Amino acid sequence: MYIHQVAAYLPAQVITNEHFTRLNGLSHEWIIERTGIRERRKAAVGENTNTMAVEATERVLADAPLFPAAAVDLIVGATYTPHDTIYTLAHAVQRAIGVTDIPVVSISSACSSLLNAIEIVEGYFAMGKASRALVVVSEHNTAYNNEQDTVAGHLWGDGAAALLISKERLSPSDLLVRDLITAGAGGIGKADEAVTLTPVAKGIIMPYGKDVFIHACQYMARVTQQILERNHLTTDELNWLIPHQANLRITRNVLQTLGLPEERAVSNIDRLGNTGCAGAAIALSEQLEQIQAGERVVVTVFGGGYSYGAMLLER
Amino acid sequence: MYIHQVAAYLPAQVITNEHFTRLNGLSHEWIIERTGIRERRKAAVGENTNTMAVEATERVLADAPLFPAAAVDLIVGATYTPHDTIYTLAHAVQRAIGVTDIPVVSISSACSSLLNAIEIVEGYFAMGKASRALVVVSEHNTAYNNEQDTVAGHLWGDGAAALLISKERLSPSDLLVRDLITAGAGGIGKADEAVTLTPVAKGIIMPYGKDVFIHACQYMARVTQQILERNHLTTDELNWLIPHQANLRITRNVLQTLGLPEERAVSNIDRLGNTGCAGAAIALSEQLEQIQAGERVVVTVFGGGYSYGAMLLER
């Protein structure tokens, strides 16, 4: 299985920390120190998870002459901030690209969904029911976020990314998906209440951020070690780490546990905030051209609820 | 792949048609004539998609001594009426049964999700990443429904079901999943607006019921014929048809197109209304003991957005 192309869509509006200073009195320095976030994007009126998913899809297809839309035989969408749970983002993407009679589904495993989506693709490839998949991750956090919330209101950003994945290699520059692990950790700690998004009640809240922080650090470091070890690799042989883009302190903690220098991590948290399950995919799209032949990448994620995963890529 | 056991959970409160007569002036006879629905269930305060999923899971495990909870190595949840999109119903089920470090994901392909979930399981089995899966479908329509809506407010009911699925046969009574087709039809007709659930805007609405009706009838009949033909079976060799439980008129239309007598269809729409992606699974749980050795069942679904599918079972 190969990642052939990745592209992102980011809404135009930039929300700086000063916005939250005016709203809540949180200083730029305080937000930076606690999260590493300088600014984040906000979807415009009329934009939502479905429209951003379609934008990202159009961009990735425009960058992939070897992967025409008509060849797509599986669409897996992911979001925990749905615009529509019936006409889901995957269905909106299907309508936009005009393919018919192929499996289409949207999923949520919170901020981990990117890897769950790719693992579902791996399953369709293994069954022989698909060979060219489109994975689209899209989050509209600001639709569910209360920006007045001084605990977590300043964390969230909007954005989307799309990935073209094929069973066979299409181009020498394709990224081999060498291994992939996903898992739920719904029984761990305060997974049931630490970070939740109840659409009809409270929207997205994070009453137990410390519990999330501790488990995110532990699980992303552990599953990265696990995927390296079972592929007989050391951290010295890992060129890039793309963690879930939740908080720069979590990224630094994971790097420290793994003994990796900071320059090996790919990060967009300072510019985009926490863009949910889209964050790591946006980071991959931004890093794509810098990954040299022979280099290895681990994408590792942790999601509320809880869930975690790691994917080992090789160019 | 085999379905080892199925169980349903239905909330206790019954809402009769008289409730809608009092609210909206819709008569019992008018509702019966248009939909076949006599009554439906409503989740109690404190119940939601997650709690109903856990109830259904506890029931199915209680009925399956050969399939202990500790053996579950994959959980796929499905709903379009989520209580929590981060701590999803699949994660709540994981917490309830106490298994760790297994893939866990929740999906939506609207009312079609049961078959998408089972196809995802098929993929994990094909990869060798799982061999004992728990699929849980759960809908809390009344959380998103405006019962004052005279167009569709009277259609929806709440309920959940859980299925234990194994790669190898565990018992002579297991149902063989002989074939499975799923597909999105997001580009067809008014798929983008005919029936939608936008959590932060309008909840669940069905402004173009006729478009849904026409496509549901066409697609469920067509995909049932398709799965029979590619398995070299005629409708005479089909013992039971379990269609998506949306509307008795749709079921009758599908039966007529297929040339099947009404007694071959399994229906709970009169007692439960449209329970979304849980409907066909609840029907399967209710019918399970009546399916004789050697008999064949087709479960066929159609979902808003649109999507469709068929699954051929054999005892």
XYZ file of C-alpha atoms in Angstrom:
630
model
C 0.000 0.000 0.000
C 1.351 3.393 -1.049
C 0.521 7.009 -0.330
C 0.666 8.593 -3.756
C -0.271 12.176 -2.986
C -1.446 14.349 -0.073
C -2.944 17.835 -0.101
C -4.463 20.138 2.477
C -7.127 22.802 2.536
C -6.974 25.561 5.125
C -9.659 28.206 5.511
C -8.439 31.759 4.912
C -9.363 33.422 8.201
C -6.532 33.545 10.769
C -7.423 33.816 14.464
C -4.496 35.078 16.541
C -4.012 34.684 20.280
C -4.932 38.339 20.727
C -8.515 37.337 19.897
C -8.581 35.232 23.068
C -6.832 37.948 25.058
C -9.696 40.278 24.169
C -12.337 37.620 24.883
C -10.944 35.931 27.970
C -7.836 37.786 29.093
C -5.543 34.890 28.093
C -2.204 36.413 27.057
C -0.328 35.481 23.890
C 2.645 34.442 26.026
C 0.497 32.246 28.294
C -1.079 30.453 25.323
C 2.331 29.989 23.629
C 3.897 28.626 26.803
C 1.094 26.155 27.457
C 0.338 25.027 23.902
C 2.815 26.410 21.362
C -0.124 27.860 19.403
C 0.332 31.327 17.809
C -2.672 31.294 15.510
C -5.276 28.974 14.007
C -7.661 28.998 11.028
C -11.425 29.411 11.151
C -13.846 28.230 8.488
C -15.904 30.991 6.878
C -19.693 31.152 7.006
C -20.912 28.519 4.549
C -17.777 26.405 4.959
C -18.030 23.173 6.909
C -16.527 19.695 7.181
C -18.079 18.657 3.866
C -16.994 21.715 1.851
C -13.429 21.591 3.236
C -13.246 17.873 2.420
C -14.238 18.617 -1.170
C -11.641 21.425 -1.411
C -8.876 19.131 -0.158
C -9.998 16.413 -2.573
C -9.905 18.763 -5.562
C -6.394 19.845 -4.601
C -5.020 16.344 -4.197
C -6.501 15.185 -7.494
C -5.106 18.263 -9.258
C -1.646 17.199 -8.064
C -1.987 13.589 -9.228
C -2.185 13.021 -13.003
C -1.541 9.299 -12.451
C -4.547 8.976 -10.139
C -7.630 10.255 -11.977
C -10.850 10.725 -10.013
C -12.529 8.077 -12.158
C -10.062 5.490 -10.812
C -11.099 6.037 -7.179
C -12.818 2.854 -5.973
C -13.122 3.571 -2.236
C -13.723 6.748 -0.206
C -13.143 6.885 3.541
C -13.880 10.180 5.265
C -13.110 11.063 8.866
C -14.264 13.751 11.255
C -15.496 14.230 14.791
C -16.961 17.632 13.902
C -19.545 16.575 11.311
C -21.549 19.021 9.272
C -23.981 16.263 8.382
C -23.946 12.724 9.763
C -26.211 11.428 6.960
C -24.882 13.234 3.882
C -21.426 12.698 5.341
C -18.199 14.254 4.130
C -17.338 11.035 2.276
C -20.659 11.211 0.441
C -20.108 14.901 -0.362
C -16.703 13.985 -1.809
C -18.282 11.184 -3.831
C -20.817 13.641 -5.255
C -18.033 16.119 -6.065
C -15.857 13.645 -7.968
C -18.721 11.849 -9.709
C -17.800 8.223 -9.101
C -20.632 5.771 -8.500
C -21.190 2.351 -6.936
C -18.045 2.259 -4.794
C -17.810 1.797 -1.006
C -18.104 5.133 0.811
C -18.008 5.607 4.561
C -17.182 8.230 7.173
C -15.627 7.357 10.498
C -14.638 8.781 13.845
C -12.015 7.691 16.238
C -11.548 11.340 17.238
C -8.050 12.727 16.591
C -6.780 9.238 15.695
C -9.117 8.774 12.738
C -6.511 9.325 10.018
C -4.846 6.023 10.851
C -8.143 4.176 11.340
C -9.208 5.393 7.893
C -5.979 4.178 6.294
C -6.298 0.832 8.081
C -9.823 0.449 6.707
C -8.343 1.091 3.242
C -5.713 -1.577 3.932
C -8.585 -3.970 4.669
C -10.384 -3.219 1.399
C -7.111 -3.735 -0.473
C -6.579 -7.063 1.336
C -10.085 -8.223 0.372
C -9.524 -7.212 -3.251
C -12.580 -4.942 -3.041
C -10.589 -1.779 -3.847
C -7.177 -0.738 -5.129
C -7.321 3.084 -5.344
C -8.605 4.861 -2.274
C -9.290 8.435 -1.347
C -8.995 9.233 2.366
C -10.297 12.624 3.470
C -9.915 14.025 6.972
C -11.725 17.243 7.812
C -12.407 19.111 11.033
C -14.608 22.097 11.729
C -13.768 22.487 15.397
C -15.005 26.068 15.538
C -18.550 24.834 14.739
C -18.638 23.004 18.074
C -16.200 25.050 20.154
C -17.130 27.665 22.698
C -14.335 30.193 22.240
C -15.253 31.753 25.585
C -14.093 28.506 27.257
C -10.879 29.518 29.045
C -9.826 25.880 29.472
C -9.770 24.782 25.817
C -11.501 27.399 23.644
C -8.181 28.680 22.257
C -6.866 25.263 21.182
C -8.950 24.431 18.141
C -8.508 25.173 14.461
C -10.226 24.143 11.238
C -8.733 22.381 8.229
C -8.793 19.343 5.980
C -6.503 17.050 4.036
C -6.920 14.390 1.375
C -4.689 11.398 0.599
C -4.572 9.213 -2.487
C -3.636 5.656 -1.594
C -3.003 2.827 -4.026
C -2.427 -0.881 -3.601
C 0.409 -0.917 -6.139
C 3.173 1.664 -6.517
C 2.250 4.312 -9.101
C 5.370 6.464 -8.952
C 8.931 6.147 -7.555
C 8.159 8.960 -5.120
C 5.195 7.161 -3.509
C 5.461 6.540 0.215
C 5.333 2.872 1.145
C 3.054 2.189 4.119
C 5.326 -0.358 5.724
C 3.298 -0.939 8.867
C 0.228 0.416 10.633
C -1.137 -0.014 14.153
C -4.395 1.392 15.501
C -6.139 0.809 18.800
C -8.834 2.126 21.036
C -8.090 2.886 24.655
C -11.655 3.631 25.712
C -11.160 1.916 29.053
C -8.134 3.924 30.139
C -8.100 6.759 32.690
C -10.823 9.363 32.154
C -11.312 8.410 28.463
C -15.078 8.721 28.897
C -15.051 12.321 30.087
C -11.631 13.961 29.608
C -12.422 15.377 26.158
C -15.878 14.958 24.664
C -18.007 16.343 21.861
C -21.708 15.927 22.539
C -23.393 17.681 19.608
C -26.733 18.303 21.300
C -25.403 19.229 24.747
C -22.072 20.904 25.375
C -20.169 20.810 22.075
C -16.458 20.134 22.523
C -15.059 20.429 26.043
C -11.922 19.200 27.773
C -12.559 19.122 31.526
C -9.601 16.819 32.254
C -6.800 18.113 30.037
C -4.138 16.660 32.331
C -5.485 13.138 31.854
C -5.400 13.658 28.067
C -1.876 15.087 28.255
C -0.463 12.202 30.271
C -1.990 9.501 28.103
C -1.165 11.255 24.809
C 2.502 11.453 25.814
C 2.624 7.833 26.989
C 0.717 6.245 24.145
C 2.333 8.112 21.221
C 5.835 7.355 22.524
C 4.979 3.723 23.261
C 3.301 2.930 19.931
C 6.127 4.644 18.028
C 8.632 2.411 19.837
C 6.397 -0.595 19.159
C 6.163 0.004 15.412
C 9.917 0.644 15.150
C 10.800 -2.462 17.147
C 8.573 -4.816 15.230
C 10.173 -3.515 12.023
C 13.672 -3.945 13.470
C 14.406 -0.229 13.395
C 15.947 2.074 15.973
C 15.030 5.695 16.554
C 18.310 6.601 14.804
C 16.831 5.157 11.620
C 13.730 7.325 11.922
C 14.047 10.549 9.926
C 10.743 12.237 10.678
C 8.143 11.954 13.397
C 4.708 13.408 12.647
C 2.707 13.321 15.871
C -0.914 14.341 16.316
C -0.851 18.137 16.329
C -2.478 18.724 19.714
C -0.021 20.700 21.753
C 3.689 21.470 21.330
C 4.390 20.344 24.899
C 3.023 16.888 24.091
C 5.212 16.703 20.971
C 8.304 17.720 22.995
C 7.503 15.181 25.688
C 7.170 12.390 23.105
C 10.467 13.417 21.465
C 12.202 13.391 24.839
C 10.886 9.908 25.703
C 12.064 8.626 22.331
C 15.413 10.438 22.567
C 14.788 12.309 19.306
C 15.998 15.875 18.634
C 13.302 18.507 18.074
C 14.212 19.042 14.406
C 13.046 15.534 13.567
C 9.447 16.363 14.472
C 7.091 17.917 11.947
C 4.830 20.484 13.524
C 2.164 22.929 12.397
C 0.543 23.469 15.783
C 1.970 27.023 16.021
C 0.157 28.079 12.819
C -2.944 25.884 12.902
C -3.769 24.886 16.470
C -5.350 21.490 17.031
C -7.014 20.545 13.741
C -8.146 17.177 15.059
C -7.763 14.167 12.816
C -6.686 16.464 9.954
C -3.593 17.754 11.782
C -1.116 14.956 11.070
C -2.321 14.665 7.451
C -1.876 18.419 6.921
C 1.622 18.082 8.404
C 2.385 15.193 6.037
C 1.229 17.285 3.071
C 3.461 20.164 4.208
C 6.477 17.877 4.727
C 5.984 15.702 1.659
C 8.604 17.314 -0.584
C 11.246 17.294 2.175
C 11.133 13.515 2.624
C 14.115 12.137 0.720
C 14.424 8.746 -0.950
C 15.187 6.081 1.630
C 13.926 8.181 4.523
C 11.466 6.852 7.085
C 8.540 8.629 8.720
C 6.386 7.628 11.650
C 2.967 9.242 11.926
C 1.664 8.717 15.455
C -1.701 9.802 16.778
C -3.660 9.994 19.985
C -7.323 10.814 20.174
C -9.874 11.639 22.815
C -12.088 8.822 23.809
C -9.193 7.425 23.866
C -7.443 5.962 20.858
C -3.945 5.797 19.410
C -1.911 4.542 16.500
C 1.282 4.651 14.484
C 2.087 4.314 10.788
C 5.560 3.654 9.411
C 6.236 5.181 5.991
C 9.265 4.784 3.764
C 10.158 6.732 0.647
C -16.953 -14.897 8.093
C -19.835 -15.920 10.348
C -22.448 -14.121 12.386
C -22.410 -15.993 15.657
C -24.971 -14.087 17.673
C -27.176 -10.977 17.451
C -29.076 -9.130 20.171
C -31.071 -5.940 20.380
C -31.774 -3.316 22.991
C -34.985 -1.313 22.831
C -35.791 1.517 25.229
C -38.912 0.942 27.317
C -40.996 3.989 26.434
C -43.521 3.411 23.620
C -44.724 6.391 21.583
C -47.988 5.650 19.791
C -49.391 7.491 16.779
C -51.890 9.211 19.067
C -48.973 11.258 20.411
C -48.551 12.817 16.960
C -52.298 13.226 16.553
C -52.297 15.347 19.704
C -49.180 17.278 18.628
C -49.804 17.752 14.915
C -53.241 16.432 14.075
C -51.810 13.471 12.102
C -54.266 10.591 12.451
C -53.299 7.036 13.352
C -54.841 5.846 10.060
C -52.939 8.430 7.988
C -49.598 7.461 9.573
C -50.332 3.722 9.137
C -51.321 4.178 5.494
C -48.233 6.239 4.624
C -45.600 4.416 6.689
C -46.925 1.253 8.322
C -45.800 2.603 11.703
C -48.067 1.987 14.730
C -45.613 2.878 17.467
C -41.922 3.493 18.115
C -39.558 3.509 21.122
C -38.010 6.559 22.747
C -34.815 6.547 24.801
C -35.264 7.696 28.401
C -33.508 10.721 29.896
C -29.892 9.629 30.433
C -30.048 7.048 27.655
C -28.203 7.785 24.444
C -26.406 6.094 21.544
C -23.535 5.046 23.812
C -25.643 3.605 26.637
C -27.901 1.706 24.217
C -24.824 0.301 22.447
C -23.498 -0.967 25.780
C -26.891 -2.540 26.636
C -27.029 -4.361 23.289
C -23.428 -5.524 23.755
C -24.116 -6.927 27.212
C -27.115 -8.823 25.854
C -25.291 -10.345 22.893
C -22.363 -11.457 25.052
C -24.752 -12.965 27.612
C -26.164 -15.123 24.785
C -22.750 -16.281 23.521
C -20.759 -18.543 25.862
C -18.450 -19.460 22.962
C -17.548 -15.803 22.319
C -16.258 -14.303 25.581
C -15.734 -10.551 25.763
C -12.006 -11.096 26.277
C -11.807 -12.688 22.801
C -13.113 -9.565 21.034
C -10.261 -8.154 18.932
C -12.123 -5.493 16.905
C -15.033 -3.167 17.673
C -16.899 -1.306 14.942
C -19.709 0.988 16.041
C -22.181 2.766 13.802
C -24.584 5.641 14.225
C -25.705 8.848 12.558
C -27.209 10.107 15.817
C -24.074 10.282 17.961
C -24.149 11.080 21.646
C -20.439 11.850 21.535
C -18.273 11.962 18.393
C -15.035 11.734 20.429
C -15.913 9.201 23.136
C -17.830 7.314 20.460
C -20.203 4.429 20.982
C -17.439 1.986 19.970
C -15.169 3.458 22.650
C -17.971 3.283 25.226
C -18.440 -0.390 24.347
C -14.694 -0.979 24.652
C -14.731 0.587 28.126
C -17.739 -1.540 29.115
C -16.223 -4.869 28.070
C -12.712 -4.110 29.299
C -10.621 -5.164 26.290
C -7.539 -3.103 25.489
C -5.238 -2.440 22.543
C -7.603 -3.562 19.786
C -8.841 -1.507 16.801
C -11.957 0.494 17.703
C -13.821 2.796 15.355
C -17.278 4.282 14.832
C -18.717 4.929 11.406
C -21.605 6.513 9.572
C -23.024 5.746 6.221
C -26.451 6.739 7.573
C -29.060 3.934 7.498
C -26.666 1.711 5.497
C -23.976 1.591 8.169
C -24.679 -1.942 9.375
C -23.311 -3.380 6.148
C -20.405 -0.917 5.971
C -19.456 -1.955 9.503
C -19.562 -5.657 8.610
C -17.519 -4.996 5.460
C -14.890 -3.213 7.555
C -14.785 -6.321 9.757
C -14.363 -8.454 6.626
C -11.331 -6.304 5.768
C -9.731 -6.739 9.193
C -10.268 -10.498 8.903
C -8.696 -10.479 5.411
C -5.635 -8.618 6.738
C -5.284 -11.041 9.641
C -5.561 -8.124 12.068
C -8.674 -9.499 13.775
C -10.718 -12.681 13.958
C -13.486 -11.934 16.512
C -15.389 -8.728 15.968
C -18.143 -6.920 17.769
C -20.353 -4.718 15.580
C -22.719 -2.371 17.395
C -25.353 -0.244 15.669
C -27.216 2.300 17.758
C -29.554 5.158 16.927
C -30.997 7.872 19.124
C -33.150 9.547 16.499
C -35.308 11.301 19.068
C -32.251 13.289 20.239
C -32.101 15.024 16.844
C -35.720 14.827 15.732
C -38.249 17.610 15.926
C -41.413 15.697 16.686
C -43.451 18.756 15.690
C -42.199 18.238 12.102
C -45.323 17.069 10.242
C -43.234 15.782 7.318
C -40.997 13.294 9.131
C -41.270 13.824 12.904
C -43.419 10.712 13.363
C -41.057 8.339 11.516
C -38.184 7.914 13.912
C -37.526 5.488 16.744
C -34.600 4.635 19.009
C -32.839 1.308 19.425
C -29.613 -0.633 19.152
C -28.269 -4.042 18.213
C -24.981 -5.876 18.587
C -23.531 -8.659 16.444
C -20.716 -11.084 17.204
C -18.820 -11.967 14.049
C -16.028 -14.506 13.760
C -13.658 -15.432 10.977
C -14.082 -19.151 11.599
C -17.319 -20.977 12.366
C -17.867 -21.331 16.126
C -21.158 -23.208 16.130
C -23.270 -25.151 13.597
C -25.994 -22.502 13.922
C -23.718 -19.607 12.855
C -24.839 -17.663 9.797
C -22.319 -17.736 6.962
C -21.784 -14.315 5.388
C -21.619 -15.604 1.848
C -21.359 -12.232 0.100
C -21.515 -8.526 0.890
C -21.871 -5.425 -1.270
C -21.810 -1.813 -0.064
C -21.738 1.414 -2.017
C -22.236 5.118 -1.708
C -24.616 6.899 -4.058
C -23.782 10.428 -2.934
C -24.008 11.734 -6.481
C -27.526 10.482 -7.191
C -30.690 12.618 -7.222
C -31.105 14.867 -4.209
C -28.684 12.808 -2.058
C -27.193 16.030 -0.699
C -30.439 17.448 0.672
C -33.229 14.860 0.650
C -32.571 13.641 4.201
C -29.905 15.294 6.339
C -28.793 15.496 9.942
C -26.845 18.665 10.671
C -26.197 18.525 14.429
C -25.629 22.242 14.923
C -28.343 23.496 12.588
C -31.580 21.674 11.880
C -31.190 18.189 13.353
C -32.749 15.475 11.197
C -35.055 16.618 8.401
C -36.386 15.004 5.219
C -37.453 17.771 2.843
C -37.480 15.486 -0.216
C -39.042 12.263 1.030
C -40.177 11.312 -2.479
C -36.588 11.337 -3.773
C -35.576 9.073 -0.875
C -38.557 6.791 -1.489
C -37.856 6.336 -5.210
C -34.151 5.647 -4.759
C -34.626 3.373 -1.740
C -37.051 1.211 -3.730
C -34.808 1.106 -6.811
C -31.498 0.505 -5.067
C -32.613 -2.136 -2.534
C -34.322 -4.173 -5.258
C -31.383 -3.801 -7.649
C -28.630 -4.707 -5.173
C -30.651 -7.687 -3.916
C -30.922 -8.959 -7.490
C -27.219 -8.268 -8.004
C -26.099 -10.261 -4.955
C -28.405 -13.169 -5.842
C -27.266 -13.250 -9.478
C -23.575 -13.191 -8.712
C -24.137 -16.088 -6.330
C -26.165 -17.983 -8.948
C -29.344 -17.848 -6.911
C -32.905 -16.997 -7.888
C -35.453 -15.183 -5.717
C -37.147 -18.592 -5.218
C -34.028 -19.685 -3.346
C -34.212 -16.697 -1.019
C -36.061 -17.522 2.200
C -35.979 -14.193 3.985
C -35.483 -10.593 2.955
C -34.549 -8.124 5.683
C -34.719 -4.632 4.180
C -33.822 -1.398 5.915
C -36.756 -0.672 8.186
C -37.700 2.758 6.843
C -41.272 2.516 5.676
C -43.606 -0.429 4.994
C -44.480 0.983 1.563
C -40.818 0.839 0.555
C -40.568 -2.766 1.745
C -43.728 -3.711 -0.225
C -42.406 -1.957 -3.333
C -39.094 -3.841 -3.113
C -40.929 -7.157 -2.639
C -43.114 -6.437 -5.659
C -40.108 -5.605 -7.873
C -38.405 -8.817 -6.782
C -41.603 -10.872 -7.128
C -41.446 -12.000 -3.501
C -44.522 -12.632 -1.332
C -44.973 -10.373 1.691
C -44.430 -13.186 4.211
C -40.805 -13.508 3.105
C -39.939 -10.037 4.378
C -38.947 -9.464 7.982
C -40.384 -6.246 9.340
C -40.456 -4.412 12.652
C -41.341 -0.988 11.262
C -44.898 -1.224 12.706
C -43.555 -1.579 16.259
C -40.320 0.418 16.085
C -40.515 3.033 13.330
C -37.311 3.881 11.486
C -34.470 2.965 13.836
C -31.824 3.966 11.310
C -28.836 1.687 10.874
C -30.026 -0.413 13.834
C -33.303 -1.406 12.148
C -32.134 -4.297 9.989
C -29.907 -5.637 12.774
C -32.800 -5.550 15.257
C -34.903 -7.389 12.659
C -32.158 -9.998 12.235
C -32.020 -10.496 16.015
C -35.808 -10.947 16.121
C -35.795 -13.393 13.194
C -32.688 -15.347 14.188
C -34.404 -18.397 15.689
C -36.808 -18.726 12.747
C -34.022 -19.146 10.179
C -33.757 -22.855 9.478
C -30.653 -24.820 8.476
C -29.989 -24.354 4.757
C -32.092 -21.189 4.528
C -30.812 -18.002 2.911
C -31.325 -14.420 3.999
C -30.585 -11.176 2.186
C -30.193 -8.062 4.327
C -30.488 -5.021 2.080
C -30.129 -1.416 3.127
C -30.509 2.089 1.794
C -29.343 5.182 3.578
C -29.707 8.910 3.240
C -26.804 10.635 1.688
C -27.240 8.172 -0.313
C -25.825 4.705 0.193
C -26.944 1.114 -0.260
C -25.873 -2.470 0.186
C -26.784 -6.127 0.411
C -25.525 -9.069 2.436
C -26.255 -12.713 1.648
C -26.436 -15.009 4.676
C -26.814 -18.778 4.798
C -27.559 -20.961 7.794
